[in-house]
Each structure stands twice: as structure tokens, then as C-alpha cells.
mmCIF file of C-alpha atoms and ligand atoms in Angstrom:
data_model
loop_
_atom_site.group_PDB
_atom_site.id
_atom_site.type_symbol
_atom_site.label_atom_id
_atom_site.label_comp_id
_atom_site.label_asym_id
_atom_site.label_seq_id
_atom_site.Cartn_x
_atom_site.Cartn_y
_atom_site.Cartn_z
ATOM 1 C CA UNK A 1 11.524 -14.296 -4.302
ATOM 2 C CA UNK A 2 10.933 -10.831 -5.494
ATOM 3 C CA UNK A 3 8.798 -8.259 -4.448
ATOM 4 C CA UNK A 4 7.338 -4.515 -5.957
ATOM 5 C CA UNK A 5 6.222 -2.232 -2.858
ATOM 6 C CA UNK A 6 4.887 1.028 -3.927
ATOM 7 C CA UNK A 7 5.463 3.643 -1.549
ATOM 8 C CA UNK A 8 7.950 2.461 0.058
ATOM 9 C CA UNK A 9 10.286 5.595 0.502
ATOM 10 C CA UNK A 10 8.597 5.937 3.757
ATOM 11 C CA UNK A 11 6.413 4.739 6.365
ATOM 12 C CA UNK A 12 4.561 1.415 5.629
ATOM 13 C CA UNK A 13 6.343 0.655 2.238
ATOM 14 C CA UNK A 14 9.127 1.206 4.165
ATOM 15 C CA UNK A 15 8.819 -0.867 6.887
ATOM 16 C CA UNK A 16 7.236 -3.442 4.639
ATOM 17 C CA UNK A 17 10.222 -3.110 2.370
ATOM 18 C CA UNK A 18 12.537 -4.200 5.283
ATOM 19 C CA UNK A 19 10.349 -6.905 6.410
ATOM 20 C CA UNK A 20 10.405 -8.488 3.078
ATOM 21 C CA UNK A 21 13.809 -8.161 3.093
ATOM 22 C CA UNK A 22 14.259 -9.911 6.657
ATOM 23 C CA UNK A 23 12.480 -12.616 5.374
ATOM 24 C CA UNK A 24 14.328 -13.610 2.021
ATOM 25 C CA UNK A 25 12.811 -11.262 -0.285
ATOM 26 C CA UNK A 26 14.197 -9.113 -3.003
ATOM 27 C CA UNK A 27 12.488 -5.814 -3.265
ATOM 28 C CA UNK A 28 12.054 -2.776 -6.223
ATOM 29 C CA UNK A 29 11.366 0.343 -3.939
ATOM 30 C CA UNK A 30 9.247 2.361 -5.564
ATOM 31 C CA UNK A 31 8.931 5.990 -4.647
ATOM 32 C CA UNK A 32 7.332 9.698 -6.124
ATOM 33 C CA UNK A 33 9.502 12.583 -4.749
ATOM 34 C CA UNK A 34 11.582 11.046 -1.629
ATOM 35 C CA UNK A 35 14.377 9.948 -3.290
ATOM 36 C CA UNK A 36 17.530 9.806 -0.544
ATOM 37 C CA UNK A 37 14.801 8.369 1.581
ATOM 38 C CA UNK A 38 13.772 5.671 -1.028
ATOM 39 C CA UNK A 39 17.509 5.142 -1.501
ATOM 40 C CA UNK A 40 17.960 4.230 2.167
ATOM 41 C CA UNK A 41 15.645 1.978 2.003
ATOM 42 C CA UNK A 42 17.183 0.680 -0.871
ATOM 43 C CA UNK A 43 20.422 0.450 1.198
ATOM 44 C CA UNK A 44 19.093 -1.104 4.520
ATOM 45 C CA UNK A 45 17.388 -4.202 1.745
ATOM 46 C CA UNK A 46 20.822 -4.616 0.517
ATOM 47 C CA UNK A 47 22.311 -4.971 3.810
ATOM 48 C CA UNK A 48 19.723 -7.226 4.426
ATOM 49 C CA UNK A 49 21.759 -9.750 1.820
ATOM 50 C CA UNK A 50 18.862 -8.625 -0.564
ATOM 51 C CA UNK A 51 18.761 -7.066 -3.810
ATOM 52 C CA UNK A 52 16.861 -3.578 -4.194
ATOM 53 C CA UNK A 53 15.860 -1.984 -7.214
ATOM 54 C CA UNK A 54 14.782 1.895 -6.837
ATOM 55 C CA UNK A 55 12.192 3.036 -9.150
ATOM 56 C CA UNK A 56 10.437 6.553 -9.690
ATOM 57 C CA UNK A 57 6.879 6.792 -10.974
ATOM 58 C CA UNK A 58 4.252 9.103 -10.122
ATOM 59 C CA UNK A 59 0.996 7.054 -9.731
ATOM 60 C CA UNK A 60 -1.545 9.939 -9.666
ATOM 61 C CA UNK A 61 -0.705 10.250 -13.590
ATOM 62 C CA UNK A 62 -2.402 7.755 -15.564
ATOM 63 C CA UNK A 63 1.142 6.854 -17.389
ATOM 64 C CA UNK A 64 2.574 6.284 -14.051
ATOM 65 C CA UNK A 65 1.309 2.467 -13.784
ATOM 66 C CA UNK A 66 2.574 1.496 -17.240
ATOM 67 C CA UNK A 67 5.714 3.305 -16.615
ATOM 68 C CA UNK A 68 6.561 1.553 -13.081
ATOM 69 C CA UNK A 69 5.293 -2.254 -14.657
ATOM 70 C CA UNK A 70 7.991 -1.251 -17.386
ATOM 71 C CA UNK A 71 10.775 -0.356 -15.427
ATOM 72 C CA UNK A 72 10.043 -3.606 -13.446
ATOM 73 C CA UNK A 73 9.931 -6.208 -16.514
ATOM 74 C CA UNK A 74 12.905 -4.853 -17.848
ATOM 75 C CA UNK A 75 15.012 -6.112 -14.688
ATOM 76 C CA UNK A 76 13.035 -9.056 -13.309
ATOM 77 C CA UNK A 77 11.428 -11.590 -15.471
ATOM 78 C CA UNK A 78 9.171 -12.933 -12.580
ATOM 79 C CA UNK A 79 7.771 -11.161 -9.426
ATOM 80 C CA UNK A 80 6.119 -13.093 -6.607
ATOM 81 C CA UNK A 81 5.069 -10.167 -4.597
ATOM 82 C CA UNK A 82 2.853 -7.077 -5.201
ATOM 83 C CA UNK A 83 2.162 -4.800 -2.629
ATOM 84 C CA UNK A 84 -0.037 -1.836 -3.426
ATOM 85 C CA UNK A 85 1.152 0.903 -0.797
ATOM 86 C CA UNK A 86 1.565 3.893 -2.259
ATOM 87 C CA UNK A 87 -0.755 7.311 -1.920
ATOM 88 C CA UNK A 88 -1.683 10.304 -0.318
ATOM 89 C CA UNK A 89 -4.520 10.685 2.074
ATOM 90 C CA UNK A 90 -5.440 14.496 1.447
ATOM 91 C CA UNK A 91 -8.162 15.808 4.153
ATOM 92 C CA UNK A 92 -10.607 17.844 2.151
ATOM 93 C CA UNK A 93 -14.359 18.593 2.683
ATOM 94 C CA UNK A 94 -16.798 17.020 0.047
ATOM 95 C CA UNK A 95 -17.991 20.849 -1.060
ATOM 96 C CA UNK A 96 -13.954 21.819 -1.158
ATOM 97 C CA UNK A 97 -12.909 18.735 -3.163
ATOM 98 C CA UNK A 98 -12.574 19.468 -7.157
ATOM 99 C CA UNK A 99 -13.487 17.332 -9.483
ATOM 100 C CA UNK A 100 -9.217 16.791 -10.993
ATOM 101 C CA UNK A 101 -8.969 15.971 -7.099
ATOM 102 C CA UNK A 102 -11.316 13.484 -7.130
ATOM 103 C CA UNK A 103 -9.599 12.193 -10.077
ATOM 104 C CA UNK A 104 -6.159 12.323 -8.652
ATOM 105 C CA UNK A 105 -7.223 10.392 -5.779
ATOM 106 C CA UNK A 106 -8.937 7.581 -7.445
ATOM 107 C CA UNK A 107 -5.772 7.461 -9.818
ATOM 108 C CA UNK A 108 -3.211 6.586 -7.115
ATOM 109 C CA UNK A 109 -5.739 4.243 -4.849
ATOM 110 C CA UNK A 110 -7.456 2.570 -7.454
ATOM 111 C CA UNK A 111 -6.603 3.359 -11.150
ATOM 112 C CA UNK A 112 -3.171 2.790 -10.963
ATOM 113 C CA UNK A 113 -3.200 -0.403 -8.947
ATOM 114 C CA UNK A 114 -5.393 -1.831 -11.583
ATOM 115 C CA UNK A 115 -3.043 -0.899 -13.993
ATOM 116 C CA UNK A 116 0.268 -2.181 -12.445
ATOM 117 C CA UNK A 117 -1.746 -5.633 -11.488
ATOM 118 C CA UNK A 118 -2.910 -5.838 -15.359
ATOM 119 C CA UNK A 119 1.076 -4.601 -16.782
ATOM 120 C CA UNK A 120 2.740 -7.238 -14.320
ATOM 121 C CA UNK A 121 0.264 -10.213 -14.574
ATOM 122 C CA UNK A 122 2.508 -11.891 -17.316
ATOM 123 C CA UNK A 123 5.167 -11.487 -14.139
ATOM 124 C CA UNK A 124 3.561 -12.685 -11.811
ATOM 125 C CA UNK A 125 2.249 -15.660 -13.673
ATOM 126 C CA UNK A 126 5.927 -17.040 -14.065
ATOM 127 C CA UNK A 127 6.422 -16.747 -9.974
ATOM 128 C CA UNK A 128 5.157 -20.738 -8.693
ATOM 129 C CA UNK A 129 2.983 -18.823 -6.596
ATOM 130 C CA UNK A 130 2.196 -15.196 -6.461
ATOM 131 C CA UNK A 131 0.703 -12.896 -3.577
ATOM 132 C CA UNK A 132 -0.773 -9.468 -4.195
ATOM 133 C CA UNK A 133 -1.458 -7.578 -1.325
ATOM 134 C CA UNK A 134 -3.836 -3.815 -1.506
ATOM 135 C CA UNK A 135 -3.045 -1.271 1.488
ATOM 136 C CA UNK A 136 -6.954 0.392 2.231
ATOM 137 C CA UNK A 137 -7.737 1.950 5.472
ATOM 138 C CA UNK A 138 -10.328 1.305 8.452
ATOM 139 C CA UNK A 139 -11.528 4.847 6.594
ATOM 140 C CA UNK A 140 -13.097 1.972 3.542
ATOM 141 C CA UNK A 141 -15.373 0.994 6.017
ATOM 142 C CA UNK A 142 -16.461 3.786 8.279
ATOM 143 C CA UNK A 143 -16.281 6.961 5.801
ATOM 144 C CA UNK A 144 -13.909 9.761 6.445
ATOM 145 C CA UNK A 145 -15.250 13.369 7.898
ATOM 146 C CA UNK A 146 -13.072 15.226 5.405
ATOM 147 C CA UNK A 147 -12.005 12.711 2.961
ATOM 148 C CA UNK A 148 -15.257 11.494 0.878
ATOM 149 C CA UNK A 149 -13.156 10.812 -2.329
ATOM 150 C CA UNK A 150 -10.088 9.398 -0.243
ATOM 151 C CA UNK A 151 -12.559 6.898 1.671
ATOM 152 C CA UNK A 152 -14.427 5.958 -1.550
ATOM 153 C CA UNK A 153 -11.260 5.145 -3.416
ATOM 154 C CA UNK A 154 -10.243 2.604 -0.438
ATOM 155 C CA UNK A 155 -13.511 1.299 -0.512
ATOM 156 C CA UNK A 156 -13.168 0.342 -4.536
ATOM 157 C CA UNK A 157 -10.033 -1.087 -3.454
ATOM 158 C CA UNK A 158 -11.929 -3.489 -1.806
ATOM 159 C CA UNK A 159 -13.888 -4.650 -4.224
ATOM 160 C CA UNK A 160 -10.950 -5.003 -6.891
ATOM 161 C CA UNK A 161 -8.935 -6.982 -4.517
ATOM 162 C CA UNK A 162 -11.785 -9.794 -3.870
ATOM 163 C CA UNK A 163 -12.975 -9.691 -7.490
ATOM 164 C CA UNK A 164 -9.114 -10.504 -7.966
ATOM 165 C CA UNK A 165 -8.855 -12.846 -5.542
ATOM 166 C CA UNK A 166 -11.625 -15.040 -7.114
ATOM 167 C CA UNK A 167 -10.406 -14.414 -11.185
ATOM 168 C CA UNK A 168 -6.501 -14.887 -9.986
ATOM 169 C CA UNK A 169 -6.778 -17.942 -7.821
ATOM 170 C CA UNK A 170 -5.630 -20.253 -7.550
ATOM 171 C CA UNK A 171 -2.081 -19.416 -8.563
ATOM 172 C CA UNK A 172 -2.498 -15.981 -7.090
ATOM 173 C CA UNK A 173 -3.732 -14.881 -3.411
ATOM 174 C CA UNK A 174 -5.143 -11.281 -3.287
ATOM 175 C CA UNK A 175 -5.558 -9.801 -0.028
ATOM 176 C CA UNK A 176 -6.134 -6.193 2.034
ATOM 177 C CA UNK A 177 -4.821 -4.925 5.186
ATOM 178 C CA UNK A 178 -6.741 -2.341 6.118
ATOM 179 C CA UNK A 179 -5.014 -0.265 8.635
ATOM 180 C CA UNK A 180 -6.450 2.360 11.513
ATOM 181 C CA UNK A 181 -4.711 5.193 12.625
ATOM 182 C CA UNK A 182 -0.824 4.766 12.034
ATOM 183 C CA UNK A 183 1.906 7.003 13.322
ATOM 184 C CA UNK A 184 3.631 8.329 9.913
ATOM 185 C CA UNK A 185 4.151 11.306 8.116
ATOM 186 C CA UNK A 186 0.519 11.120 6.951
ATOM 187 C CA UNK A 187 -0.934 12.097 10.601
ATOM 188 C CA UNK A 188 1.943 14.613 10.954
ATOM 189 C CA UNK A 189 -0.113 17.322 10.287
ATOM 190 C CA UNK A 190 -2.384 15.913 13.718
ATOM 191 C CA UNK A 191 -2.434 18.851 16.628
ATOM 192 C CA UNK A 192 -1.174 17.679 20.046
ATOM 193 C CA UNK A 193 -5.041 17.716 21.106
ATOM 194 C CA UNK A 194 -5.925 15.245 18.039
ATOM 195 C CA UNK A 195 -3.424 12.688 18.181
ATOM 196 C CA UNK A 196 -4.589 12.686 22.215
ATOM 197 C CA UNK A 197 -7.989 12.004 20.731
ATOM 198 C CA UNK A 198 -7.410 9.172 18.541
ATOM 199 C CA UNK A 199 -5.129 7.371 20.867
ATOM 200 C CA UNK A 200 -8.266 7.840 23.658
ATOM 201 C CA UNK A 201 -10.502 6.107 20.201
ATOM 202 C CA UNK A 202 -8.285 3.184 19.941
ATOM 203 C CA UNK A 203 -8.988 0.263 22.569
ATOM 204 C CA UNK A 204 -5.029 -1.001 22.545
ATOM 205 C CA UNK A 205 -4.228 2.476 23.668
ATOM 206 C CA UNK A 206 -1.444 3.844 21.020
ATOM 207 C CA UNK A 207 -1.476 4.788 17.573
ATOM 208 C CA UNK A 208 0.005 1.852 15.169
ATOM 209 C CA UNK A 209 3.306 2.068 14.073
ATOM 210 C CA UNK A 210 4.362 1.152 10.164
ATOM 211 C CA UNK A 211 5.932 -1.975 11.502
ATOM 212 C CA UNK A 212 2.672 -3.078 13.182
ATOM 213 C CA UNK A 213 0.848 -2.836 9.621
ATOM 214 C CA UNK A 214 4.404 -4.316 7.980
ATOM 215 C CA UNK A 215 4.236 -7.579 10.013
ATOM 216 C CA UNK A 216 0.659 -7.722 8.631
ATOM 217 C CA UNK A 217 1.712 -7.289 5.149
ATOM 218 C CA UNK A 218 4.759 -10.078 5.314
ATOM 219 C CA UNK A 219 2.312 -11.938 6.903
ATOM 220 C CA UNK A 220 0.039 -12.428 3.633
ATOM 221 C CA UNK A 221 2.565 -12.247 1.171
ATOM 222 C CA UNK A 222 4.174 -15.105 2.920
ATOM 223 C CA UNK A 223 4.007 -19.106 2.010
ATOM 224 C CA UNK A 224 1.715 -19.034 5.603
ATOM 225 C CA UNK A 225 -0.854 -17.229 4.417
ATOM 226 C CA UNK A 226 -1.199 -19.848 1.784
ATOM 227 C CA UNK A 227 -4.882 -20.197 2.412
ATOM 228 C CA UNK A 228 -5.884 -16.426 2.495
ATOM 229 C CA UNK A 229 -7.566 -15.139 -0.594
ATOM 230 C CA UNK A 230 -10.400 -12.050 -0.622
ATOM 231 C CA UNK A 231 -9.585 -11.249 3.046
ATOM 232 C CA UNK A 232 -9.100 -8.320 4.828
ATOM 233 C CA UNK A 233 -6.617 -7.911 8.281
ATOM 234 C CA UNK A 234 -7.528 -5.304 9.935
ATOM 235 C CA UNK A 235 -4.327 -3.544 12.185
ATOM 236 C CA UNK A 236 -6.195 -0.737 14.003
ATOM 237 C CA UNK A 237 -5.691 -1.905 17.760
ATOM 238 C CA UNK A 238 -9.253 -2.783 18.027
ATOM 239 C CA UNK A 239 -10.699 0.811 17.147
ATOM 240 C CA UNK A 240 -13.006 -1.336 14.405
ATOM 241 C CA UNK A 241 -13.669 -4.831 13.623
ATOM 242 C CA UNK A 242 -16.029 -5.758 10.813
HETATM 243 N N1 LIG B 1 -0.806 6.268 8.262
HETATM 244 C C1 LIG B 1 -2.079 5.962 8.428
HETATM 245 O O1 LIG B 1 -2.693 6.303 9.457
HETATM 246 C C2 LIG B 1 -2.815 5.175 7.368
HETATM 247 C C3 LIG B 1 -4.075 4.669 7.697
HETATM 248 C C4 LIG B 1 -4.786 3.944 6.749
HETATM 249 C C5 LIG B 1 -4.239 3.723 5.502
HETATM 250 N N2 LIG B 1 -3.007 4.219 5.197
HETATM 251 C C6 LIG B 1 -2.500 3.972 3.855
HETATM 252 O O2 LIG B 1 -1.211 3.404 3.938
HETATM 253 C C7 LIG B 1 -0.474 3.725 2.753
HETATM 254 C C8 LIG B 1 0.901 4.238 3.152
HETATM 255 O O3 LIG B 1 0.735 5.406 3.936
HETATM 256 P P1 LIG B 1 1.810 5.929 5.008
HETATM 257 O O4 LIG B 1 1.071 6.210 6.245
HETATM 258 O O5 LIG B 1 2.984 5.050 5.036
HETATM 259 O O6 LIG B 1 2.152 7.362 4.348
HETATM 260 P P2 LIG B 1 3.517 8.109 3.974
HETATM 261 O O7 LIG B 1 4.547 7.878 5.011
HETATM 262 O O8 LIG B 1 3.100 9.491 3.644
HETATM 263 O O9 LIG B 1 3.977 7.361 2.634
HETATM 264 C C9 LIG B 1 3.254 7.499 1.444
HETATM 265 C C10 LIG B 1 4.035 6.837 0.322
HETATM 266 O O10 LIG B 1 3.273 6.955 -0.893
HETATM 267 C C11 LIG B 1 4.058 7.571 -1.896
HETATM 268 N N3 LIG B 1 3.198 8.388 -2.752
HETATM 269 C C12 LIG B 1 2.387 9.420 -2.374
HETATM 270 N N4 LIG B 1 1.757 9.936 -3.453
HETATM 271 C C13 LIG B 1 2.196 9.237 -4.535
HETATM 272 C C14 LIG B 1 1.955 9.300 -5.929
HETATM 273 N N5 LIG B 1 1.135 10.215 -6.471
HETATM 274 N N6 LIG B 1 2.602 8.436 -6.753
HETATM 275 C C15 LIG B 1 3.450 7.524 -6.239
HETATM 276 N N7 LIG B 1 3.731 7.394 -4.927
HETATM 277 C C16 LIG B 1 3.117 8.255 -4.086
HETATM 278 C C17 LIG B 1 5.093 8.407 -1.156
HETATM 279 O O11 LIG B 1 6.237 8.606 -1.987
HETATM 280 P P3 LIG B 1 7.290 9.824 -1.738
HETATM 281 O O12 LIG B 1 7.464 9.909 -0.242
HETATM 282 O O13 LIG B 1 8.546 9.388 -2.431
HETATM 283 O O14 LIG B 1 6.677 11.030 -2.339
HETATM 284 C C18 LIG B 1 5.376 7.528 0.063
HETATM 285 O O15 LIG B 1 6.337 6.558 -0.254
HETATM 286 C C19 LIG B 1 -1.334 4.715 1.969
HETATM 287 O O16 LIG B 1 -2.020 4.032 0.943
HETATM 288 C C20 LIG B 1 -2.314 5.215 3.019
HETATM 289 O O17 LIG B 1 -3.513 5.656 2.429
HETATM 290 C C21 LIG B 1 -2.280 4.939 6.105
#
């Protein structure tokens, strides 16, 4: 089996990378402007037994899609795995946030993952079965204090992935994991104070970790979650449940 991960230079594309990997999968590691980091992930999939391919495409640009979906059909003439990782998750008030931001933003979380679905469809049609999996955030559902456009363009996400998951099925299953607050470079910014505040939010008592959201992930694109379509996991240690 083959896999695309986008993002996956660090954090959850990472882990989710390796996971794959664990379980049988070869994986394209897709990454913006880590590259040695992307290229150890790369590594740690081939010592895995699995093959990696390591791809560069900047999914905020509206050529990016088309240019990753490319690079991908030129190596692999089937894919059985899509995951939809990759983006920023800029905090930004709604009177601060420009209008090219708003763009930028809805390029990367929902644009572009429209695109590379449409590009790769011939792909993933050739796979037996085929699994595409969206990465949104708990932030879909409950808004974001300083992050309007960044919670809006998860919450489109949503509504692509289950209006995919009926027009794909049945040979494809489209699903979402939704995480909550996960310990990688993307709450790095977090004072001491506010990291002690979310972890106080969060009913299991810790932040997630990329391998919590990861084993999520492998979960759905697996031959176990054969039954899933239009569904949503949600990995925030109980801090929402909808
Ligand atoms: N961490 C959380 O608390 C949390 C919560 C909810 C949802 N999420 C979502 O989970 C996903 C992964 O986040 P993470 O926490 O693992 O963050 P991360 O460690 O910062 O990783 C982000 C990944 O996205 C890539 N990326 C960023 N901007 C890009 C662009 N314009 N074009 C192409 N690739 C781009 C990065 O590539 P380079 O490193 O190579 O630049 C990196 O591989 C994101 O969609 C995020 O919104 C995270």
C-alpha cells in the first residue's frame, strides 16, 4: 500500500508517517521548508522496510496542489492513502487578519486539499480500496479566540470530507480526526502559564502528543476502519465531545 501525508516533516505527519510505515505502508513525505527534518522522516520509513518518497510543495500557493499530485503520479501509479495534514495555525485577531491572510489560510486547509483529492482521484481509483483521511481541529467546532479564518477553514474541511465521503463511496472512505490541543511545534509559542492552562482544560490531564492523533489516523486509513465513512474521531483527551 502507498500513502501521501502532507506535512509530515514534523509533528503529526510525522508521527503518522512512521505509523504508516509500522504498519506496511509506503509513504511520499511531503514537506514546505523543513527539509533535513522531512528527510529523516524519510529515513526512519525506510528503515521501517518501507519505501519513502520526499516531496516539496508549498500548499498556501494555489499551484502547490497540482504540483505535489504531479510529483506523486509520476512515481506511483496507484495510492491507497491520502492524508491531508499539512498547515499552519497562525493566531491572529479577526480586525488584525488581512484579507491575502484569509486567503492563505483557506488555501492550505481547504483549497489545496480539494485540489490534491481532485489531481490524485485517477490514483486513488486504481488502489482496491482507498482511504482519505482530513486533519481539522476541536477549533472546527468551538471557534478560535484569535483564529476566525483558521477555525472557519477547519470547519469547511468538514463539510468537504462528508460531502466526499458520500460522492466517493463506496470504493473510497473519507474521514476527519479532529484533534485538541497537541504538544508540537505549533503550541511552541504557548507561555509556561498557558500550556498550565490548557492542560487544567483537558479532562485526561496532558496535552496530546502527535502519536496520540497518529494512532488515530492509522486507525482510519486502515482495512479496520472499513466501515467508517463521513466520521469524525475526535483525540482531545475529553476537552470536547460533539
Ligand atoms: N498541534 C495542535 O495542537 C493541533 C491541533 C488541532 C489541529 N492541528 C492540525 O494538525 C496539522 C498538523 O499540525 P502539527 O501540530 O503537526 O504542526 P507542525 O508540527 O507545525 O507541522 C506542520 C506541518 O505542515 C507543513 N506546512 C505548514 N505550512 C505549509 C504550507 N504552506 N504548505 C505546505 N506544508 C505546510 C509543515 O512543513 P515544514 O515544517 O516543512 O514547513 C509541517 O510539516 C495541522 O493541519 C494543524 O492545523 C494541530
Amino acid at each position: 500500500m502507498r500513502a501521501l501525508v502532507t506535512g509530515a516533516s514534523r509533528g503529526i505527519g510525522r508521527a503518522t508517517a512512521l505509523h504508516l510505515a509500522r504498519d506496511g505502508v509506503d509513504v511520499a513525505v511531503h514537506f514546505l521548508s523543513h527539509e533535513s527534518e522531512a528527510a529523516a522522516t524519510a529515513a526512519e520509513v525506510r528503515a521501517r522496510g518501507r519505501e519513502a518518497l520526499l516531496l516539496r510543495a508549498d500548499l498556501a500557493e494555489p499551484s502547490g496542489a497540482t504540483e505535489l499530485a504531479r510529483a506523486v503520479a509520476e512515481r506511483w501509479d496507484s495510492l491507497d492513502i491520502l492524508v491531508h495534514n499539512a498547515g499552519p495555525y497562525p493566531r491572529r485577531s479577526f480586525e488584525e487578519t488581512s484579507e491575502a491572510e484569509w486567503r492563505s489560510i483557506l488555501q492550505v486547509h481547504l483549497l489545496s486539499p480539494a485540489a490534491l483529492t481532485r489531481a490524485l482521484l485517477p490514483r486513488l481509483r486504481r488502489a482496491p480500496t482507498a482511504r482519505i483521511v482530513f486533519v481539522s481541529s476541536v477549533l472546527a467546532f468551538q471557534g478560535s479566540t484569535r483564529g476566525a479564518h483558521y477555525a472557519a477553514a477547519k470547519a469547511a474541511q468538514l463539510g468537504l470530507a462528508r460531502s466526499l465521503a458520500h460522492e466517493l463511496a463506496p470504493q473510497t472512505t473519507v474521514n476527519v480526526v479532529a484533534p485538541g490541543s497537541i504538544d508540537t511545534a505549533i503550541l511552541a509559542g504557548d507561555s509556561p502559564e498557558r500550556r498550565r492552562e490548557r492542560e487544567r482544560a483537558i479532562p485526561l490531564g496532558r496535552l496530546g502528543s502527535a502519536e496520540d492523533v497518529a494512532e488515530a489516523i492509522s486507525f482510519l486509513a486502515s482495512p479496520k476502519a472499513a466501515y467508517l465513512t463521513g466520521t469524525t474521531l475526535h483525540v482531545n483527551g475529553g476537552l470536547r465531545s460533539d
